[in-house]
PDB file of C-alpha atoms in Angstrom:
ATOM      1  CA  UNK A1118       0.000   0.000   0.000  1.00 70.00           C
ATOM      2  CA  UNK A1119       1.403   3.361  -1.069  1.00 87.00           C
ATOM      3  CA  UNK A1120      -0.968   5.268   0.759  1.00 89.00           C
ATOM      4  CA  UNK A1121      -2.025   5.991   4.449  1.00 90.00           C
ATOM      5  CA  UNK A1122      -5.385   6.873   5.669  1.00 92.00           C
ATOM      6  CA  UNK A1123      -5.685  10.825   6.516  1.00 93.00           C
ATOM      7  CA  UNK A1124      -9.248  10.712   7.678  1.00 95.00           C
ATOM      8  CA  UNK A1125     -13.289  11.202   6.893  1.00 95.00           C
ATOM      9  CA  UNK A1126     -14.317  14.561   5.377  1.00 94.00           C
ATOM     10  CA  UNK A1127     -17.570  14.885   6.563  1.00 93.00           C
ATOM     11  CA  UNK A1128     -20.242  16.594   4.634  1.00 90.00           C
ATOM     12  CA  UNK A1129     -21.870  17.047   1.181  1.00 88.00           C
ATOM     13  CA  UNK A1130     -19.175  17.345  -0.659  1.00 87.00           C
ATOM     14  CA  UNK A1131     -15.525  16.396  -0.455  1.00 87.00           C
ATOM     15  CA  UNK A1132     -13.942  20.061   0.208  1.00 88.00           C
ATOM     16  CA  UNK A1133     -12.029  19.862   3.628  1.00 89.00           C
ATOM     17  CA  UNK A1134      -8.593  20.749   4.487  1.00 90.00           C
ATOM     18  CA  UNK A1135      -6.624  18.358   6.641  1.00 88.00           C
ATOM     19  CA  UNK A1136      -7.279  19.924  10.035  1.00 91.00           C
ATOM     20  CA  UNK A1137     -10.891  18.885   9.441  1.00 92.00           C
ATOM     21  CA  UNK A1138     -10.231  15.481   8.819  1.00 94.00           C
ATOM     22  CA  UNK A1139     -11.359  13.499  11.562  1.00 95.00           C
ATOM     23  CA  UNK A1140     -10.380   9.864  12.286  1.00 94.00           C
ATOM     24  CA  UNK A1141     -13.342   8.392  13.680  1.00 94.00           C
ATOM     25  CA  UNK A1142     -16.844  10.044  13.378  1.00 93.00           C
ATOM     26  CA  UNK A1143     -20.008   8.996  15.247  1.00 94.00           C
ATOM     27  CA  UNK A1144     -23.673   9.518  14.421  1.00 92.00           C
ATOM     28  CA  UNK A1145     -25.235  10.833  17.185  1.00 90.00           C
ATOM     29  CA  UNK A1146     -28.572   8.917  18.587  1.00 93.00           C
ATOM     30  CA  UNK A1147     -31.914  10.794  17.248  1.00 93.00           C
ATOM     31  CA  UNK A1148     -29.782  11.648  13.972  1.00 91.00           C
ATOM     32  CA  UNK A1149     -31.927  11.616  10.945  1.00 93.00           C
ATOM     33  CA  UNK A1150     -31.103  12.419   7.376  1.00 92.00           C
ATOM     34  CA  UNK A1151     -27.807  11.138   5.397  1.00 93.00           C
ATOM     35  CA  UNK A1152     -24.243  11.159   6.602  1.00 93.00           C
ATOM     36  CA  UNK A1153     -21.628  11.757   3.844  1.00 94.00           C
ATOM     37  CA  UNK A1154     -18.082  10.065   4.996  1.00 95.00           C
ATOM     38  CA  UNK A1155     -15.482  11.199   2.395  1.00 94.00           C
ATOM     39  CA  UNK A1156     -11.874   9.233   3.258  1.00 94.00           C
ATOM     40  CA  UNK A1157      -9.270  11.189   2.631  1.00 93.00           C
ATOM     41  CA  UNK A1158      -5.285   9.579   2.073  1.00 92.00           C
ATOM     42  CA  UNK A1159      -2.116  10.775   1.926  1.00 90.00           C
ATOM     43  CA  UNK A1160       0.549   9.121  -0.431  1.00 91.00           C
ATOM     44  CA  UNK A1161       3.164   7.517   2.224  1.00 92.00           C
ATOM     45  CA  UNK A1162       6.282   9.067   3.067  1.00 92.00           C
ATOM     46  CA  UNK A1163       9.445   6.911   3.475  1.00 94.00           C
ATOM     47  CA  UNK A1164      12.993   8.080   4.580  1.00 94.00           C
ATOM     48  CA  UNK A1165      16.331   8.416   3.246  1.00 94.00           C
ATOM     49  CA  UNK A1166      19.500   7.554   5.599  1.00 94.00           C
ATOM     50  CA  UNK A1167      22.655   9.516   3.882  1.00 94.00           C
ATOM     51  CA  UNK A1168      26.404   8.106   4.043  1.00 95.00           C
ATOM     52  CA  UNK A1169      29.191  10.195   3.527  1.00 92.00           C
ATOM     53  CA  UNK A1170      31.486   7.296   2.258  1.00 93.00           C
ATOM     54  CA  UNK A1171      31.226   3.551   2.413  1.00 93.00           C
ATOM     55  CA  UNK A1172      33.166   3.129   5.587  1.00 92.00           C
ATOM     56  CA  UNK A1173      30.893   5.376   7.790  1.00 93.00           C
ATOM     57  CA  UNK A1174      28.241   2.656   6.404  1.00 94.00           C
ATOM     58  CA  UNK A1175      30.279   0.047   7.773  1.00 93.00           C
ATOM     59  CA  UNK A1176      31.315   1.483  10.885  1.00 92.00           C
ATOM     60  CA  UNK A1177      29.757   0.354  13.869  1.00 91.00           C
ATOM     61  CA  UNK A1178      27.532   2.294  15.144  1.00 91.00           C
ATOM     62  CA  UNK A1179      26.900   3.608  11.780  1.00 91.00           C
ATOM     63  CA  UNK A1180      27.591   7.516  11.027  1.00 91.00           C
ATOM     64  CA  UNK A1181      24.876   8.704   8.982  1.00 91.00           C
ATOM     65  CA  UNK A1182      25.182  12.215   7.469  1.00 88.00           C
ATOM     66  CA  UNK A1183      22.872  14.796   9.486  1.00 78.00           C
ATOM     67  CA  UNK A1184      20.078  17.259   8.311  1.00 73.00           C
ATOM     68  CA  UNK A1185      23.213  19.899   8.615  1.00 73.00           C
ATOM     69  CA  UNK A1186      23.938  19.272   5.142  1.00 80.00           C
ATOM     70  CA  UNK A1187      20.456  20.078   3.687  1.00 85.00           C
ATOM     71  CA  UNK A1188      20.015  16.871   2.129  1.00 91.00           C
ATOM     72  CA  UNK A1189      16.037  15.494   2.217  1.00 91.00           C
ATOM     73  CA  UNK A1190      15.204  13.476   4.783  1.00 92.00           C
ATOM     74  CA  UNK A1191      12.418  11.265   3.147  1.00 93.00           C
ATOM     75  CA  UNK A1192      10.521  11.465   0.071  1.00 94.00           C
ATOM     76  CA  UNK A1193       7.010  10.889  -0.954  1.00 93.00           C
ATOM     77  CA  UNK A1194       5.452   8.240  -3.360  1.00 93.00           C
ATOM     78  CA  UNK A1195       4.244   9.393  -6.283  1.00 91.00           C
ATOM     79  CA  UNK A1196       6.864  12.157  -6.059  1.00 92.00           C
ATOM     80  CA  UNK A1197      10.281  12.765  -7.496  1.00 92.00           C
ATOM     81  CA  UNK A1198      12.761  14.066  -5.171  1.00 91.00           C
ATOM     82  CA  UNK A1199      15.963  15.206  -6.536  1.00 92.00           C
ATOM     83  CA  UNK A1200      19.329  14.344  -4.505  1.00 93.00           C
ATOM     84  CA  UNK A1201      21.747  16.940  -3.757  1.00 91.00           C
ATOM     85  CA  UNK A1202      25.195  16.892  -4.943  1.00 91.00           C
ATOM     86  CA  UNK A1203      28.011  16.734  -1.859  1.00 91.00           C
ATOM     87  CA  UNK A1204      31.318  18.552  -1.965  1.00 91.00           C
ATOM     88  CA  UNK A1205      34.343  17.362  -0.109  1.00 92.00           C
ATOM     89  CA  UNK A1206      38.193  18.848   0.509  1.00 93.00           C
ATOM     90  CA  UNK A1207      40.637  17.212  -2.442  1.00 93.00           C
ATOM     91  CA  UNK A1208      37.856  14.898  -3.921  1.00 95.00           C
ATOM     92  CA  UNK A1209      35.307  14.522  -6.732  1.00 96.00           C
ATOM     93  CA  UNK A1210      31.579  14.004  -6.411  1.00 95.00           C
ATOM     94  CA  UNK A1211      30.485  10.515  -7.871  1.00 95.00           C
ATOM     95  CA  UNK A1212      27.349  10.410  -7.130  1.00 94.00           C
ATOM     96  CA  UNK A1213      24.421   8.212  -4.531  1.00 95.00           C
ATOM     97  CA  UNK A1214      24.715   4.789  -4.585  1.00 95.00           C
ATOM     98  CA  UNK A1215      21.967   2.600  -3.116  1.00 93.00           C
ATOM     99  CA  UNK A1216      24.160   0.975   0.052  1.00 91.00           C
ATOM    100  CA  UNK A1217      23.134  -2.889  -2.131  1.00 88.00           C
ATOM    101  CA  UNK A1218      24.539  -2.101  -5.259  1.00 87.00           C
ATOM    102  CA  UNK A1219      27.267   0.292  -5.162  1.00 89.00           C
ATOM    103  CA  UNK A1220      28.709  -0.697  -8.559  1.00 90.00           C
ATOM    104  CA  UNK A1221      25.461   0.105 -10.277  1.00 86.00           C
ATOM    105  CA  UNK A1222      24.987   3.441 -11.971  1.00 91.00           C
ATOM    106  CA  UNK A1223      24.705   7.188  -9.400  1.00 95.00           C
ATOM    107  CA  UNK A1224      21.172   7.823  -8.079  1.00 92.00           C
ATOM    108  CA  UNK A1225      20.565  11.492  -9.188  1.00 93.00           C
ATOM    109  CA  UNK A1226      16.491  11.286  -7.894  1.00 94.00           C
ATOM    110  CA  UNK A1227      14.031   8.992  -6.140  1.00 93.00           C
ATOM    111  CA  UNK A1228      12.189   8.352  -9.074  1.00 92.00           C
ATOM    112  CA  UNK A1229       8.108   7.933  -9.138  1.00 93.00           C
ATOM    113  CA  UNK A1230       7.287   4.738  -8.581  1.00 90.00           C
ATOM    114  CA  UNK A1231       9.873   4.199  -5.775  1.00 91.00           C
ATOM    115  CA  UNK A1232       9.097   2.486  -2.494  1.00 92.00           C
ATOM    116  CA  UNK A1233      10.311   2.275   0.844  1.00 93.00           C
ATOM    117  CA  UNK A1234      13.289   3.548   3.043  1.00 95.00           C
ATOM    118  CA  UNK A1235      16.424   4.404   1.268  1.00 95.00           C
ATOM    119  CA  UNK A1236      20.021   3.899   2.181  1.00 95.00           C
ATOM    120  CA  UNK A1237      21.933   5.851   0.171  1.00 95.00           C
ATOM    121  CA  UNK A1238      26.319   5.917   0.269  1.00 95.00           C
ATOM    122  CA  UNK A1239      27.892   8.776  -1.455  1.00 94.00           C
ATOM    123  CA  UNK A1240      31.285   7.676  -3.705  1.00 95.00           C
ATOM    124  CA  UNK A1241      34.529   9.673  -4.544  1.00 95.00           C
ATOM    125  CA  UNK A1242      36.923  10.074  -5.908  1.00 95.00           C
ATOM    126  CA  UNK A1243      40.084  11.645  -5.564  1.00 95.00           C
ATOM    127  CA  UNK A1244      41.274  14.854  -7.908  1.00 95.00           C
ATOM    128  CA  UNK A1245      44.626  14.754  -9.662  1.00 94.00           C
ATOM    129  CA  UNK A1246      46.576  17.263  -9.239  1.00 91.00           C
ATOM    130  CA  UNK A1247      49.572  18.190 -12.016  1.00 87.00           C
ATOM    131  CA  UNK A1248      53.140  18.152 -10.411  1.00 83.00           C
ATOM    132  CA  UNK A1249      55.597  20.969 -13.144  1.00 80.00           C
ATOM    133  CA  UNK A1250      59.392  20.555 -12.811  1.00 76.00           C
ATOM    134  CA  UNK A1251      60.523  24.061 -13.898  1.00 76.00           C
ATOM    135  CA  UNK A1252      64.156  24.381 -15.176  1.00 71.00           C
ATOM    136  CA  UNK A1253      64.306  27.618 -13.281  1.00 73.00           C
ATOM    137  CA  UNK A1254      62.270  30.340 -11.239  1.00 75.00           C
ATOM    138  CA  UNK A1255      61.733  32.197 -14.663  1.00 76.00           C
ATOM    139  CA  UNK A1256      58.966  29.305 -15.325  1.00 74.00           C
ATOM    140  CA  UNK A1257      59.508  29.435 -18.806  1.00 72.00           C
ATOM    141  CA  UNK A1258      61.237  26.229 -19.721  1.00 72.00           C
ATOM    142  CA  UNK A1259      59.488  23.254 -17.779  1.00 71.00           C
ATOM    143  CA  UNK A1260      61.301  19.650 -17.744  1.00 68.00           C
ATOM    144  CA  UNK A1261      59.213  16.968 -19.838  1.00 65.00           C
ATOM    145  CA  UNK A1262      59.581  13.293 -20.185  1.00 60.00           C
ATOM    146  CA  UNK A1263      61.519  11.060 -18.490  1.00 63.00           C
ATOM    147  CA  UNK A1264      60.372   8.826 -15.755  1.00 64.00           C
ATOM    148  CA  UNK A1265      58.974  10.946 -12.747  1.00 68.00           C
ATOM    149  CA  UNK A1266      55.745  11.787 -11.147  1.00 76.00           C
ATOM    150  CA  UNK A1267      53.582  14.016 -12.814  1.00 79.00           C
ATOM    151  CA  UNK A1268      50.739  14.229 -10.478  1.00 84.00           C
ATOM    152  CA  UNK A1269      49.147  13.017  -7.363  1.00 88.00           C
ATOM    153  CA  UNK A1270      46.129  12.687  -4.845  1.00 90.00           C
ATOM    154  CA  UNK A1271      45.704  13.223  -1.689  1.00 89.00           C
ATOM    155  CA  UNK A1272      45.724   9.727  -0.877  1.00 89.00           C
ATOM    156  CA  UNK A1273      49.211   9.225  -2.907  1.00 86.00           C
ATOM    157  CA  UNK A1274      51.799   8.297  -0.660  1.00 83.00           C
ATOM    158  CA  UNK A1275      54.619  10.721  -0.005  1.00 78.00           C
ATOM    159  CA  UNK A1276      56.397  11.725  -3.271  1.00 70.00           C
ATOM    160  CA  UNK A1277      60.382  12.488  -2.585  1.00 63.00           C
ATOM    161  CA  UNK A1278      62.605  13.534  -4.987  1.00 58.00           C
ATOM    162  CA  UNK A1279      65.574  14.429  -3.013  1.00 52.00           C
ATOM    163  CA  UNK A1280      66.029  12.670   0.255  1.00 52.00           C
ATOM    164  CA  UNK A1281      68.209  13.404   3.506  1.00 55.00           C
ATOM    165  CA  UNK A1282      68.778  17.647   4.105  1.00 57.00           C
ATOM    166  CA  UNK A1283      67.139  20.035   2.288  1.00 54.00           C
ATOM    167  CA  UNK A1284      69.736  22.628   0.013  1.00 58.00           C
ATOM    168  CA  UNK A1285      68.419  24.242  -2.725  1.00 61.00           C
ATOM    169  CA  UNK A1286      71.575  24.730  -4.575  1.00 63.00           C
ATOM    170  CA  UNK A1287      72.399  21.281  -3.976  1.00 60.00           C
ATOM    171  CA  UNK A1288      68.831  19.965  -4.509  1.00 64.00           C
ATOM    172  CA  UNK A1289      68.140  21.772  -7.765  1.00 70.00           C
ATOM    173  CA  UNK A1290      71.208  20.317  -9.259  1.00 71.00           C
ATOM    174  CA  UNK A1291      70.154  16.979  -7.835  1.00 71.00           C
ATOM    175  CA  UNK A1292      66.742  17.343  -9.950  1.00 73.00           C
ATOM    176  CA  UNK A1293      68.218  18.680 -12.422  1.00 75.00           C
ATOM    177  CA  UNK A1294      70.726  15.461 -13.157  1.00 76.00           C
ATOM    178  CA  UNK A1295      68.237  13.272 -12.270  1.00 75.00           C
ATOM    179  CA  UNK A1296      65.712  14.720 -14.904  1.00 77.00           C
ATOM    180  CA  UNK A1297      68.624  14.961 -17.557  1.00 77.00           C
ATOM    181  CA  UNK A1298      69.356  11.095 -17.205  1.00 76.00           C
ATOM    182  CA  UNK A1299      65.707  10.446 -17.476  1.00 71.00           C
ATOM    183  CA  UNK A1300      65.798  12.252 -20.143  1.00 73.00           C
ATOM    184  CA  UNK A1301      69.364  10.393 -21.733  1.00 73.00           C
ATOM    185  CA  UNK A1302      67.497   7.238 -20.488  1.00 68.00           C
ATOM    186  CA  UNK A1303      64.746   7.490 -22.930  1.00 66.00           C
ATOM    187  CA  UNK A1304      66.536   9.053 -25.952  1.00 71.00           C
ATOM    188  CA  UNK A1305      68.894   5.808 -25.815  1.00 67.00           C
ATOM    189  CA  UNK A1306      66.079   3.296 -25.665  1.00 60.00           C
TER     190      UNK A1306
END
């Protein structure tokens, strides 16, 4: 059933709002003349639990996401309710995931026709960010090629390209030889 009772509109006609629905209406004793019950329903309302990621799913307790971030907290049959996009620090938006299928497509709306609660996991993924080795602080000649990292994420481990003290004189040049037998490296092959 996709609906819930509201109440009896009683009169000739069906015009009442829903403070004068009544759940239960008696005929007083002595009444005479006919009694018009109108029943009144409401479509049902189910709710949507919210996940950040999948291990606040899995945590125990669970961590759902809180009204805070303005996300609906149910939805109606017969209704579409859009979902909210999330933003978080260093990371890309995927989408809502139902919490039983989260290789299946992104839920962008509970769709009409939809029933019952929702559990709903938001996925991510991390942004890549470009790493440029410039040959100098004039940044007009940038090293290319060769065999080093040219970008990361924030859940990269740590990138080091010189180890042990830190000398810029000493570290540039360190770069600097490094990138240049890269770069001999693949002219020879």
């Amino acid at each position: 059933t996709h609906y819930e009772f509201a109440g009896w509109c009683v009169g000739e006609n069906d015009n009442c709002d829903d403070n004068e629905l009544v759940q239960t209406y008696t005929i007083p004793s002595e009444s005479t003349g006919d009694v018009y019950l109108w029943a009144h329903w409401r479509s049902t309302t189910y709710n949507i639990t919210y996940y950040e990621d999948i291990e606040d799913y899995n945590a125990d307790p669970k961590v759902p996401l809180t009204s805070s971030y303005g996300l609906p907290a149910t939805y109606t049959y017969g209704t579409e309710q859009e979902l909210p996009s999330l933003t978080r620090e260093h990371y890309n938006f995927l989408g809502w995931y139902y919490a039983d299928d989260l290789n299946g497509d992104p839920i962008t709306s509970i769709v009409v026709g939809m029933e019952g609660n929702k559990i709903l996991i938001a996925q991510w993924e991390p942004k890549t960010y470009t790493i440029t080795y410039y040959k100098d602080s004039t940044k007009t000649d940038t090293y290319t090629g060769g065999e080093y990292v040219t970008s990361y994420t924030v859940e990269d481990s740590d990138i080091t390209h010189v180890e042990g003290s830190i000398d810029p004189v000493r570290d540039a040049e360190t770069i600097e030889m490094e990138l240049m037998l890269a770069d001999l490296d693949s002219l020879e092959r």
